[in-house]
Coordinates of C-alpha atoms (C1' of nucleotides) in Angstrom, one line a residue:
Chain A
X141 CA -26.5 3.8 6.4
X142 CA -25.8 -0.1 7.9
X143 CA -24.3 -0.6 10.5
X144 CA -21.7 -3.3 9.5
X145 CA -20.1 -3.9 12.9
X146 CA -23.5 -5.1 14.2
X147 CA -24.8 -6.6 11.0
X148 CA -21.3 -9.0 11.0
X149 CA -21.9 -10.0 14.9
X150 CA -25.7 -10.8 14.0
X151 CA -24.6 -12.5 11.4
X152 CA -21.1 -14.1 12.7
X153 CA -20.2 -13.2 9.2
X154 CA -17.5 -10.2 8.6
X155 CA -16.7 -10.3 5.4
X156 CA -13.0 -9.0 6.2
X157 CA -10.2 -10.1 4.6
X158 CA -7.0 -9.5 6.7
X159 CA -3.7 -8.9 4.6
X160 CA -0.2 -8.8 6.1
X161 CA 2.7 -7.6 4.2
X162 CA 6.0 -6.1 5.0
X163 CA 6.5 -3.3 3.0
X164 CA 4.8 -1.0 1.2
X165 CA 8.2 0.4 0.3
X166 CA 9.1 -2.3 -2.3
X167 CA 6.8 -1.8 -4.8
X168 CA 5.9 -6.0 -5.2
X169 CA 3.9 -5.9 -2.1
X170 CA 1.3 -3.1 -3.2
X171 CA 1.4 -4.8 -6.8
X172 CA 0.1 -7.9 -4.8
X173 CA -2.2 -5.2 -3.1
X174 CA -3.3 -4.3 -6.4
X175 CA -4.2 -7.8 -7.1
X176 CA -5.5 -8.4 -4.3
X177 CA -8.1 -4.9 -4.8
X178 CA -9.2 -5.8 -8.3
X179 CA -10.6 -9.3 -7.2
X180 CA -12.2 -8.0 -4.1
X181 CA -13.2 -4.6 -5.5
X182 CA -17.0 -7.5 -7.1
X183 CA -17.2 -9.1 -4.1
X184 CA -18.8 -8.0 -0.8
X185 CA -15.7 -8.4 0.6
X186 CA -12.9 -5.6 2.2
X187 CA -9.4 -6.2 2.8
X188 CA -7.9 -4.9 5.7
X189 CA -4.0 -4.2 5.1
X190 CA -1.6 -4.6 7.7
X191 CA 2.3 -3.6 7.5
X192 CA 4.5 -5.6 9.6
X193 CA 7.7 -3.5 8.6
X194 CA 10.0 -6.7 8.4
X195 CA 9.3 -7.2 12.1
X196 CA 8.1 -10.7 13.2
X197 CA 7.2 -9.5 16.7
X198 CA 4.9 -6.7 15.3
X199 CA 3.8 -9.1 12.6
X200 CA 2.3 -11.3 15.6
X201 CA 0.7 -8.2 17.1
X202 CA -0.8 -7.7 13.7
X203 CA -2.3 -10.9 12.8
X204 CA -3.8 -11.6 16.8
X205 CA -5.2 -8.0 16.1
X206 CA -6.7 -9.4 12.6
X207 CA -8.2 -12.6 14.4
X208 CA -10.3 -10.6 16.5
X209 CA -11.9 -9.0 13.9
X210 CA -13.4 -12.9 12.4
X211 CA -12.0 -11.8 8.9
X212 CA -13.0 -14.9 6.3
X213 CA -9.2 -15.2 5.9
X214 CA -5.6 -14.2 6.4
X215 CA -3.5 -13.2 3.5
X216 CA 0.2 -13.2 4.9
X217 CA 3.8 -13.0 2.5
X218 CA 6.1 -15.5 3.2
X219 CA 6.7 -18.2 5.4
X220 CA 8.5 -16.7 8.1
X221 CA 6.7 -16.3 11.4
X222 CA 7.1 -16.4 15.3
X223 CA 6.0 -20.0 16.5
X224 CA 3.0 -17.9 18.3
X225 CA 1.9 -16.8 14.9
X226 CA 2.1 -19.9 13.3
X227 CA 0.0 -21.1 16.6
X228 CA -2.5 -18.4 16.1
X229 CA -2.9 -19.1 11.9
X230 CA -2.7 -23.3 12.4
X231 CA -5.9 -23.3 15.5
X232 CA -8.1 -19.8 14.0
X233 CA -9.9 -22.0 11.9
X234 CA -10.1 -19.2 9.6
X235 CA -8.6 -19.6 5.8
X236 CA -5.1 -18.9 5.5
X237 CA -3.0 -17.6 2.4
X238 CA 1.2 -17.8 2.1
X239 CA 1.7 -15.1 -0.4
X240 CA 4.9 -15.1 -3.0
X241 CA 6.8 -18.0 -1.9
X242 CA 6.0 -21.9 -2.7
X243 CA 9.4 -23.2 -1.3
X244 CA 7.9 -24.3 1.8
X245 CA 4.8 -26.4 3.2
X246 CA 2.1 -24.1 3.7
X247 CA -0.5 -24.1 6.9
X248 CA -3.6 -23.9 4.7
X249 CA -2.7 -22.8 0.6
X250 CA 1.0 -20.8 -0.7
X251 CA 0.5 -18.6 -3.8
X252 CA 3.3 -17.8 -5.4
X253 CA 6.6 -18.8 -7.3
X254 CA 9.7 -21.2 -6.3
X255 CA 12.6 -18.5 -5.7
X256 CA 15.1 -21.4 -5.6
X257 CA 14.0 -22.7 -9.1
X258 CA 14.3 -18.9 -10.3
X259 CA 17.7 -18.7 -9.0
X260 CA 18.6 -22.2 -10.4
X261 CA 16.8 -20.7 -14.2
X262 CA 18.9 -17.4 -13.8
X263 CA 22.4 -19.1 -13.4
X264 CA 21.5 -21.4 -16.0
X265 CA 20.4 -19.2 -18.3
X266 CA 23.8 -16.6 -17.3
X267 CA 25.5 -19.7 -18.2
X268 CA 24.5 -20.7 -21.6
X269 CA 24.8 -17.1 -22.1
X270 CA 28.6 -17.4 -21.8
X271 CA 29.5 -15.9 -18.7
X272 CA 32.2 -17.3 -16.2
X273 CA 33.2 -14.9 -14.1
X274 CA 30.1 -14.2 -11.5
X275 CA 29.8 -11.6 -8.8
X276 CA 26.5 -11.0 -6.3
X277 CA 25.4 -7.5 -4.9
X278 CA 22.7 -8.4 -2.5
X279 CA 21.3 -6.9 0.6
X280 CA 20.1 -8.2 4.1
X281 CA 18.9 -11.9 3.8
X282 CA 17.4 -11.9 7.4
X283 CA 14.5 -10.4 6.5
X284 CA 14.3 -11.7 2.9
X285 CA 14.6 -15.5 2.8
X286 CA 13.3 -15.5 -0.7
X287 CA 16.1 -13.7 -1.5
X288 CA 18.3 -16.0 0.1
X289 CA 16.5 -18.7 -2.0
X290 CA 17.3 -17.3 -4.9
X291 CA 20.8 -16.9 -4.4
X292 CA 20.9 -20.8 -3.2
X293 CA 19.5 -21.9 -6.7
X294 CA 21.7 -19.6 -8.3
X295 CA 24.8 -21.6 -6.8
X296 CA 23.0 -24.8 -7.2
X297 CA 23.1 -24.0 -11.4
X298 CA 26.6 -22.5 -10.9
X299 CA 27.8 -25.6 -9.3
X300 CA 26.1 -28.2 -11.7
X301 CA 28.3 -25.9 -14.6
X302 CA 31.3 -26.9 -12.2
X303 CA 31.7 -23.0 -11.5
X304 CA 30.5 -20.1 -8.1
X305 CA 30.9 -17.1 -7.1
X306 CA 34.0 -15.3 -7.6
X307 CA 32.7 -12.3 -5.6
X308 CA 30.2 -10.6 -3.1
X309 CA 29.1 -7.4 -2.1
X310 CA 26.2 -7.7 0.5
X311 CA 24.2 -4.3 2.0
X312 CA 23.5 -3.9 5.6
X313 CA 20.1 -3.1 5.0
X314 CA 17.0 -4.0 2.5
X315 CA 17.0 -3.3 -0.8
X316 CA 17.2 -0.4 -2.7
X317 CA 18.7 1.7 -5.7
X318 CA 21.3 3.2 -2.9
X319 CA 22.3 0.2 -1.6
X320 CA 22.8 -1.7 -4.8
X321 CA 25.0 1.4 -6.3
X322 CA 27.2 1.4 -3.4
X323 CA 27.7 -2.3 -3.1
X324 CA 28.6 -2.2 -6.7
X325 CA 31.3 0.2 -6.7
X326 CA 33.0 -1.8 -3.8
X327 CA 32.5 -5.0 -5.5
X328 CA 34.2 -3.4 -8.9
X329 CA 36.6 -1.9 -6.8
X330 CA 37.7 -5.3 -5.3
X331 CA 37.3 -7.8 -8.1
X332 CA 37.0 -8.5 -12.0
X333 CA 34.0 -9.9 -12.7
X334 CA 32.4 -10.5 -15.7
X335 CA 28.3 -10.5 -14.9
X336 CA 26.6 -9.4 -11.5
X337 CA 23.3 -11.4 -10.5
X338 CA 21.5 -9.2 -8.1
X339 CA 18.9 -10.2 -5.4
X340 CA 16.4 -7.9 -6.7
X341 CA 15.8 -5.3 -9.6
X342 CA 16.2 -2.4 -7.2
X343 CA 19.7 -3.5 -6.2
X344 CA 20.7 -4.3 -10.5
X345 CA 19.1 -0.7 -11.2
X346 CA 21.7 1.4 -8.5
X347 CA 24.3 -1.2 -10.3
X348 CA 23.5 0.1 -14.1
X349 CA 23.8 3.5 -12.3
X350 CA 27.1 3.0 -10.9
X351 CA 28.1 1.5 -14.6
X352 CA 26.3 5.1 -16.0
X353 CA 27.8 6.9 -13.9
X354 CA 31.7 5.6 -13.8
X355 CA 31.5 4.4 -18.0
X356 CA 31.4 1.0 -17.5
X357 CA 29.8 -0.2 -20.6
X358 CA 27.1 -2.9 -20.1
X359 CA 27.1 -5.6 -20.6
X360 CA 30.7 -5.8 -22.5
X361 CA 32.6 -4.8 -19.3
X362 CA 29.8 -5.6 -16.8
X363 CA 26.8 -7.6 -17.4
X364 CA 23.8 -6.9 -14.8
X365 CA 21.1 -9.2 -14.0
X366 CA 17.9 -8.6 -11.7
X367 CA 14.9 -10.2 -10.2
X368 CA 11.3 -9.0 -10.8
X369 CA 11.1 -7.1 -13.8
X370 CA 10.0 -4.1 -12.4
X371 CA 8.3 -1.0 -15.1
X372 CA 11.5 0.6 -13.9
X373 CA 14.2 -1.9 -15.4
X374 CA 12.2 -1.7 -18.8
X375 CA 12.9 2.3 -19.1
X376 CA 16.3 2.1 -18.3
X377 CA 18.7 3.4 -21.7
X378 CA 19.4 -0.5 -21.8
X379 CA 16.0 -3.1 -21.0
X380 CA 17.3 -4.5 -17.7
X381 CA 17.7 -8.5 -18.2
X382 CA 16.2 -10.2 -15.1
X383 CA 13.0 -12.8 -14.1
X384 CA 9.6 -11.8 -14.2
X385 CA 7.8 -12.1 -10.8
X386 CA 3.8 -12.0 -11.8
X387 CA 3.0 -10.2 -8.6
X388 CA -0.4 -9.0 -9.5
X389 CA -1.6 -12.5 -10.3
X390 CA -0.2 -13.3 -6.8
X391 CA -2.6 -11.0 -5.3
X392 CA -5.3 -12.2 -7.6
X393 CA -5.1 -16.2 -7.3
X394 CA -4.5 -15.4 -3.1
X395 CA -8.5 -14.1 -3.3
X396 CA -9.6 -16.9 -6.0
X397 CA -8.5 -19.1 -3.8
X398 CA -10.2 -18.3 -0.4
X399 CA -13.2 -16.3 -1.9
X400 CA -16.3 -19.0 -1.5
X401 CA -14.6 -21.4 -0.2
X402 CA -14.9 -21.3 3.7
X403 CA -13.5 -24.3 4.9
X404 CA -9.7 -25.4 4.3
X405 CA -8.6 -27.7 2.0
X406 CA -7.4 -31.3 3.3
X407 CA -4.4 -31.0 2.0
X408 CA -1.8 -28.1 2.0
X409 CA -3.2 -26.4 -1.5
X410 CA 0.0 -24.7 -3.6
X411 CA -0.3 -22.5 -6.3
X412 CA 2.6 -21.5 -8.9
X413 CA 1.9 -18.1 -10.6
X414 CA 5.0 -19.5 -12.4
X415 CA 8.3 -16.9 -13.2
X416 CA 9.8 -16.2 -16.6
X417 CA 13.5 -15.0 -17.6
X418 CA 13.3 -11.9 -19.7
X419 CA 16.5 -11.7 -22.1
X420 CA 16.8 -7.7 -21.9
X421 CA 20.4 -6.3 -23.3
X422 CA 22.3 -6.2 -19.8
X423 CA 23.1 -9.5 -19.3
Chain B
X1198 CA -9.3 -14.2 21.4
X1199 CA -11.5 -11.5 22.2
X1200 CA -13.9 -10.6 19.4
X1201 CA -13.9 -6.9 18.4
X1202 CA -16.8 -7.2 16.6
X1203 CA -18.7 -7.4 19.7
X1204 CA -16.2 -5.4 21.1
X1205 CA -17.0 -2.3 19.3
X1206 CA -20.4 -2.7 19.0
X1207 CA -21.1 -2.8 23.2
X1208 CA -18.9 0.5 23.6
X1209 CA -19.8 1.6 20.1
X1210 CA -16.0 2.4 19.5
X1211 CA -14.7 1.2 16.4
X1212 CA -11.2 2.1 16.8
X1213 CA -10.6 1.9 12.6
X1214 CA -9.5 4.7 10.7
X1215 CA -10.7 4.4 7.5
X1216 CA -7.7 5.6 4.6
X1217 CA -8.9 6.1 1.0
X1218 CA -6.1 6.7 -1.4
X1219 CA -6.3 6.5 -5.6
X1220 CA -3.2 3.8 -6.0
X1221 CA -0.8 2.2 -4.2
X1222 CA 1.2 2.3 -7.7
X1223 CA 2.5 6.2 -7.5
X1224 CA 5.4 5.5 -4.7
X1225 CA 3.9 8.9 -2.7
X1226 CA 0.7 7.2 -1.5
X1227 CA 2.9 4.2 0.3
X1228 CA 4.5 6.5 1.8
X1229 CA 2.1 8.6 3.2
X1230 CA 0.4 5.3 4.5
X1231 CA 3.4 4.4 6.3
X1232 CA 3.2 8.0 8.3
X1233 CA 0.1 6.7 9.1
X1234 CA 0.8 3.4 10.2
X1235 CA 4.0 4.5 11.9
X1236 CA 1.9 6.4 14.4
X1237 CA -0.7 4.2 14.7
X1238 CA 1.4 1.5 15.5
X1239 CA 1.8 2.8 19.5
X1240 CA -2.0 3.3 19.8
X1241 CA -5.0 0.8 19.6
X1242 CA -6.2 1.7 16.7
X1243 CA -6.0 0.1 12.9
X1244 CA -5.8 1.1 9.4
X1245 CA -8.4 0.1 7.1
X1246 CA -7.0 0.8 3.6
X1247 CA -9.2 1.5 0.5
X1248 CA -7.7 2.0 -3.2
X1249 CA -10.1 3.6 -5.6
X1250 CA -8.2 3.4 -8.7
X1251 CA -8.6 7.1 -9.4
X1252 CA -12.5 6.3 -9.7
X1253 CA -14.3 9.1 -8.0
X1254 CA -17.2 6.7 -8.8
X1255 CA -15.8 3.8 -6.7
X1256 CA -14.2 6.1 -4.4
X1257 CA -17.5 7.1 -3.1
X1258 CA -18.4 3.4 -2.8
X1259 CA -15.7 2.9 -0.8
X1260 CA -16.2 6.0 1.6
X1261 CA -20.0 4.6 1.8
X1262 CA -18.2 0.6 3.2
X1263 CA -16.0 2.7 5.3
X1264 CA -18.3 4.7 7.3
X1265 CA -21.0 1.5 7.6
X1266 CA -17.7 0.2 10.5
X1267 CA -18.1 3.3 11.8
X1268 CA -14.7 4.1 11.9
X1269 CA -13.0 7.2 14.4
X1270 CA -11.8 9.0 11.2
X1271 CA -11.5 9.0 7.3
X1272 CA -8.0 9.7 5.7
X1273 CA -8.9 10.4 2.4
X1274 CA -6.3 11.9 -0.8
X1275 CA -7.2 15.2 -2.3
X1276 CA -10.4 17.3 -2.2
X1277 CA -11.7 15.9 -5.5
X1278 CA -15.0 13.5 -4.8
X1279 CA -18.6 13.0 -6.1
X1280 CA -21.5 15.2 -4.7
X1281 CA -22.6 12.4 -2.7
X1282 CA -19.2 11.7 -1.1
X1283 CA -18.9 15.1 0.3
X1284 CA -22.3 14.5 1.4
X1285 CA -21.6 11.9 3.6
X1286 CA -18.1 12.9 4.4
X1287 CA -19.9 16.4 5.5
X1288 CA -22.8 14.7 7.7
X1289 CA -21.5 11.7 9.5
X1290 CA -19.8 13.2 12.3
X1291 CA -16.4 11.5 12.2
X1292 CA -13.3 13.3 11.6
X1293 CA -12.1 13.7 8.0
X1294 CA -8.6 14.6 7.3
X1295 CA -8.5 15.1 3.4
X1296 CA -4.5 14.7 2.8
X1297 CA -1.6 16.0 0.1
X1298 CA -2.9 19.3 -0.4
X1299 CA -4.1 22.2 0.9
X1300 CA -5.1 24.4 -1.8
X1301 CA -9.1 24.3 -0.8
X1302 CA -11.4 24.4 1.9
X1303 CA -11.4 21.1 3.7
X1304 CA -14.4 19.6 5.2
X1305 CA -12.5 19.6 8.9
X1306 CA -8.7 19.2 8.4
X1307 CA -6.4 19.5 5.3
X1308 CA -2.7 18.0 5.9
X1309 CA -0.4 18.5 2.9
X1310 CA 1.4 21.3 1.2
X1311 CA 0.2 23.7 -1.0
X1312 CA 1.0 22.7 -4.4
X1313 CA 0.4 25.8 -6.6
X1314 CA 3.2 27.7 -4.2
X1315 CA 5.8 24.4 -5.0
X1316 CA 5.0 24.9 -8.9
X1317 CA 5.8 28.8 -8.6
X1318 CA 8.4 28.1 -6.4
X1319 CA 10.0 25.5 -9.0
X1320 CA 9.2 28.5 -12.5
X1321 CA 11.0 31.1 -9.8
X1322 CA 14.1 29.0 -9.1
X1323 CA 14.7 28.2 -13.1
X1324 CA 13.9 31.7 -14.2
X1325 CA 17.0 32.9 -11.1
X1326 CA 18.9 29.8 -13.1
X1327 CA 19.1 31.4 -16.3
X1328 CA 16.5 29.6 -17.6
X1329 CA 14.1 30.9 -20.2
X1330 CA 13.0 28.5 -23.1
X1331 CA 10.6 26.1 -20.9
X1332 CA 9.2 23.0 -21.9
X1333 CA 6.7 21.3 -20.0
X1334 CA 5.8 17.0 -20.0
X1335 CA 3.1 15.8 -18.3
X1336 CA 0.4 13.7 -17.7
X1337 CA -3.3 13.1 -17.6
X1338 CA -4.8 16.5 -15.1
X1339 CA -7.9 14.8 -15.0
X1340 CA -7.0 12.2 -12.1
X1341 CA -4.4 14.4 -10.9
X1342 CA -6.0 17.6 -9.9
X1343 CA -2.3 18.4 -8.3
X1344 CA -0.2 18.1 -11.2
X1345 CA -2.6 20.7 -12.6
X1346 CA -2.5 23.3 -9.6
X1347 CA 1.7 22.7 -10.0
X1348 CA 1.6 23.5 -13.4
X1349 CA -0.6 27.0 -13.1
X1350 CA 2.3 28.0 -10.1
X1351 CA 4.9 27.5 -12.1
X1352 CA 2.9 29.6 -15.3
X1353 CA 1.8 32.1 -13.0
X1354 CA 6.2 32.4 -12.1
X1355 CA 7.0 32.0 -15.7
X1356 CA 4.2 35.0 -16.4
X1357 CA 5.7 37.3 -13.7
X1358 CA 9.0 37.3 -15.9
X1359 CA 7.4 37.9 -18.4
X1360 CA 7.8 34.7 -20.5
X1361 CA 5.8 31.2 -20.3
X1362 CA 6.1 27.8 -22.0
X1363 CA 7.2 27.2 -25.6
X1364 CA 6.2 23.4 -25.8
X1365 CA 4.3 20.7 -23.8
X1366 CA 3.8 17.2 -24.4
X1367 CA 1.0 15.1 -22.1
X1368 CA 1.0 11.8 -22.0
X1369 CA -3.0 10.5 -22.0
X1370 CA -2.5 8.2 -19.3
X1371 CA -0.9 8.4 -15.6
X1372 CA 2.5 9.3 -14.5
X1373 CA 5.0 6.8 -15.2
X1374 CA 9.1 6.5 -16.3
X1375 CA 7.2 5.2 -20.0
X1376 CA 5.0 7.9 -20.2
X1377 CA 7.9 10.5 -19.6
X1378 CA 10.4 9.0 -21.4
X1379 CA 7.9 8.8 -24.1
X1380 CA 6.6 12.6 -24.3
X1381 CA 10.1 14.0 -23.6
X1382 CA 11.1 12.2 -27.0
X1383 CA 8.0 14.2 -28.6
X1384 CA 8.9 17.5 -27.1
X1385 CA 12.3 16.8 -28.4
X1386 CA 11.6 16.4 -31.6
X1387 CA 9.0 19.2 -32.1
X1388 CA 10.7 21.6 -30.5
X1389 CA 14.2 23.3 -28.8
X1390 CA 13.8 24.4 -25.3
X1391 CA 16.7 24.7 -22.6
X1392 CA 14.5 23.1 -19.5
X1393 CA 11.5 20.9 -19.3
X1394 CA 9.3 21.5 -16.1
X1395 CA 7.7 17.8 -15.3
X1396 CA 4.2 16.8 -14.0
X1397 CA 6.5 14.7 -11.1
X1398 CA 9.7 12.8 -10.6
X1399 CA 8.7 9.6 -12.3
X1400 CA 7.9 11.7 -15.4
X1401 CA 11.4 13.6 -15.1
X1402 CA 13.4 10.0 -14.7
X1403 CA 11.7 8.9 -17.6
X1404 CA 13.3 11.9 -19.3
X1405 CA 16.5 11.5 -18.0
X1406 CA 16.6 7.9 -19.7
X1407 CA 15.6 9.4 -22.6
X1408 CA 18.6 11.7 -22.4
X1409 CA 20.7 8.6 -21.4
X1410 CA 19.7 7.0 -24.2
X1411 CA 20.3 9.7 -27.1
X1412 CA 23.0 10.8 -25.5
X1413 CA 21.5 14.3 -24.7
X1414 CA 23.8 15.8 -22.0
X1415 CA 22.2 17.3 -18.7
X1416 CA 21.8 20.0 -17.9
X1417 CA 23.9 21.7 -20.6
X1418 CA 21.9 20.7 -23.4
X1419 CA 18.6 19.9 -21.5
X1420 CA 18.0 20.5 -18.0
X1421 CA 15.2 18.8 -16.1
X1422 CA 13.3 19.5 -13.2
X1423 CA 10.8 17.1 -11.4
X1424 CA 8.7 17.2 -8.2
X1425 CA 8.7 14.8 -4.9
X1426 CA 12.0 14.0 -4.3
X1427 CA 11.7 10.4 -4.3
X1428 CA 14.9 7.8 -3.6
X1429 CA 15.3 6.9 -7.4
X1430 CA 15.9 10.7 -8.0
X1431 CA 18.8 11.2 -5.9
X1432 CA 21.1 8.1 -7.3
X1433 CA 20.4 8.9 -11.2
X1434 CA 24.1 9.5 -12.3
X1435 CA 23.3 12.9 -11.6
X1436 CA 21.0 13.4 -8.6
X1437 CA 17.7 14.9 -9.9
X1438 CA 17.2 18.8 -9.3
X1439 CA 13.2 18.2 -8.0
X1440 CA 11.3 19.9 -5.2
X1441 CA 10.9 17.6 -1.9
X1442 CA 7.2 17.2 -1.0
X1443 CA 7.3 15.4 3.0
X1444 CA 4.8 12.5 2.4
X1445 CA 5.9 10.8 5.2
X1446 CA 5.1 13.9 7.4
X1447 CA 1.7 14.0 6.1
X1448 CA 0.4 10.8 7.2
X1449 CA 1.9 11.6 10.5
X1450 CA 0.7 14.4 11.0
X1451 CA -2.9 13.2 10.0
X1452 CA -3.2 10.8 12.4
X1453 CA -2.1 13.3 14.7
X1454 CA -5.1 15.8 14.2
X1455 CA -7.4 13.2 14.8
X1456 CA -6.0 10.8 17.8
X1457 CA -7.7 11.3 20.7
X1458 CA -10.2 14.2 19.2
X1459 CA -13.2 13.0 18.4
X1460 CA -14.7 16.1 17.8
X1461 CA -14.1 18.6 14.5
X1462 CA -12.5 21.8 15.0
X1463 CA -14.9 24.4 14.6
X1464 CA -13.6 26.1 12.0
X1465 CA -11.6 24.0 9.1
X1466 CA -8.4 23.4 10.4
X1467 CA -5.2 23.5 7.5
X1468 CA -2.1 21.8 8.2
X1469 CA 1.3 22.7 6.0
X1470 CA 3.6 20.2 6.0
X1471 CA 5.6 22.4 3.7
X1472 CA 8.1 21.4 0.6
X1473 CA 11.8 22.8 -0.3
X1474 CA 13.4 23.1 -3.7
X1475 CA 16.2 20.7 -3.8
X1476 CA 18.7 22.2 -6.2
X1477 CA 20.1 19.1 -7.5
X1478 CA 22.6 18.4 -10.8
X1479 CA 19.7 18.3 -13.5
X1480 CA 18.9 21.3 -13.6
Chain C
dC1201 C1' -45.6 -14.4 3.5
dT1202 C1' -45.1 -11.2 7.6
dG1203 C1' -43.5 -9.6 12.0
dA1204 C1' -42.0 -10.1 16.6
dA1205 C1' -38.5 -12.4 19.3
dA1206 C1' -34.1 -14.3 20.3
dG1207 C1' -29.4 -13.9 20.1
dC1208 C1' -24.5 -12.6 18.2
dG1209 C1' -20.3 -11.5 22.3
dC1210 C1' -19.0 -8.0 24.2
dT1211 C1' -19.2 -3.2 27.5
dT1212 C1' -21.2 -0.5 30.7
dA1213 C1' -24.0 1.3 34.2
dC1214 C1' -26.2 -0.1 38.1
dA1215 C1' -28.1 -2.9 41.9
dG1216 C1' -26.6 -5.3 45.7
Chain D
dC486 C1' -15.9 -3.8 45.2
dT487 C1' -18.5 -7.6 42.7
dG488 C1' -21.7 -9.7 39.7
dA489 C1' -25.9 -10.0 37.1
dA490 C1' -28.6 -7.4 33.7
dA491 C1' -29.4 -4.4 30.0
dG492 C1' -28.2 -3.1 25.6
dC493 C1' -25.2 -2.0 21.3
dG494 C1' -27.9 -2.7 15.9
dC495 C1' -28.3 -5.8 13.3
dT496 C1' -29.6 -11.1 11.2
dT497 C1' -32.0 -15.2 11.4
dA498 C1' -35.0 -18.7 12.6
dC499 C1' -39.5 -19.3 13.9
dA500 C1' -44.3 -18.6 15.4
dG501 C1' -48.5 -17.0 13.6

DNA sequence: CTGAAAGCGCTTACAG
DNA sequence: CTGAAAGCGCTTACAG
């Protein structure tokens, strides 16, 4: 058996690629993982996964601790980091993926979708669709800027239709079937709304959960809309209407577009794995 | 920047700890990473995750890239591997922690729960229930040597009363809210039974939908019964009568056996990190 | 084409 | 206590 640790310092060559998510909690980060694995699994190449939990401090632990293994590149979601980070990602020298977000100029490529535009394509769509009357249900933006994106095109496409949100319910803290159940009810309890865009499928699938549980009929009473298109909302008595997130070819393009290629391109390099609204029958 | 590469080979300390786990798809496997990362975040040591697709083939490939770092331990899922993985999980000195279950001889630590007592705890509960015409829906045993040792628990219960199951339906593929949505539909249709036992909580939500959707009621006319206690479980309109397996505890407590202990135990060492029947409103 | 030597960037044990 | 040297196990460039 080789002794890789000595065969990469001979060879100043690791073959390591360092990945930095989150979360492994929301499912979209090991669908990226996934991704990520299948395009790896034929090369001579092995990720090495990182999870920040949602902290940018321990994020900037992980990625210095990354560095100093030489990995051929970083793989990191989103945009957001501490200045020393950005410092550490901008002078390694190394290549550098932004994963799932392309609303911003990236240090070396993005791969990923425009949340804005999906937001701005949900409201639209909600729109032609009839609805008026909109609510939100979200959760904590602070650590979720895409959602926050999202939510800005949604008002952007609201506004163009001369209309915004009548109502909000926003969790505490990140996503999840809890959170979006509970921030329903209150958001039912305080106001008559007609449709509910949620920040994420999680949050619309504790909504159609509340509307099971209390007989709300959906969408006639309450119309629910989520982002993703997670397995999950597919199941669901009623095919959950929401945008389709291709997080796998995320993962996927991330590795296309490092593997081989050592040196960065000259200009920032972005690449849209695109989004798509699926109709379902809650919205 | 220091370089660990050099690092590690001079004091001939990796400080990896090499995790191999079959997806990052089934929510349980997350979460046992987490455990792990959540206690290796306060040390100096780092993950090095490995997904093997439920390919004992690839697995073993995997386990081979691992051990040429040298890492200070392998994490690996479940007792089921090649000839040649054993081998080399047997022979190369470091620690090995093989995690979820403990219903076999591990090769130096076993950290999980044992899952042929959680399936005969789940046929034991039902039967003291009332229960007596049982249905089981499944999936694929062949990647999920687990599932299996649940089901022959719960038979072994359902034998003791003298009774055992009137109908099963198995999905061909892996655990999923399709797949049990799907083969609860079947069993449905082919036969009458009061309670369907499920291969895991996906399965069993998958089945509730169903019910959702034909307007079966719960538990009256068909009670279900899962097993992991996930999130999604406990906000279903009705919270989801399921047995609680600890997955965060068992990455914990794997790192735990192996931090600062180079050396094996002498004889194997089995950790329980136990389960409990959560009674639910499904069931 | 083959084989011995140099060197990768550190840690460690040891001479001063 | 300090600092130069040896050595970790490979790869690579080069002498023969």
């Amino acid at each position: 058996m080789p002794n890789r640790i000595a065969g990469s310092l001979a060879s100043l060559e690791s073959h390591l690629v360092g990945v930095v998510v989150p979360s492994l909690s929301n499912i979209v980060f090991p669908e990226v993982l996934h991704g990520i694995n299948s395009r790896l699994k034929s090369s001579n190449y092995q990720s090495v996964i990182s999870i920040s939990d949602y902290d940018l401090e321990h994020e900037e632990v992980l990625v210095r601790g990354l560095l100093s293994w030489k990995p051929a590149a970083i793989l990191i979601a989103g945009f957001d980091h501490t200045p020393a980070t950005s410092r550490m990602l901008d002078q390694c020298g190394v290549r550098v993926v932004e994963m799932m977000d392309i609303d911003s100029v990236p240090i070396d490529t993005a791969v990923g979708m425009s949340h804005r535009r999906a937001g701005y394509a949900t409201g639209q769509h909600l729109i032609e669709r009839g609805y008026r009357r909109f609510g939100y249900v979200g959760h904590n933006w602070t650590a979720d800027r895409r959602a926050k994106l999202r939510y800005d095109g949604c008002c952007e496409a609201l506004s163009n239709a001369g209309i915004s949100f009548v109502a909000h319910a926003i969790a505490e803290g990140p996503s999840s079937v809890a959170n979006g159940r509970a921030q329903t009810a209150r958001l039912c309890d305080a106001s008559a709304v007609d449709v509910v865009v949620y920040s994420n499928d999680d949050m619309a699938v504790g909504g159609v959960f509340h509307c099971l549980s209390t007989g709300i009929s959906i969408p006639d009473q309450l119309a629910i809309f989520g982002f993703n298109g997670l397995d999950i909302g597919r199941e669901l008595p009623r095919p959950l209407s929401t945008v389709r997130s291709n997080r796998f070819l995320i993962g996927e393009k991330a590795i296309d577009a490092i593997l081989g290629r050592p040196d960065r391109p000259i200009t920032p390099n972005i690449i849209d794995t695109g989004f798509e609204v699926f109709v379902g029958a809650t919205a």
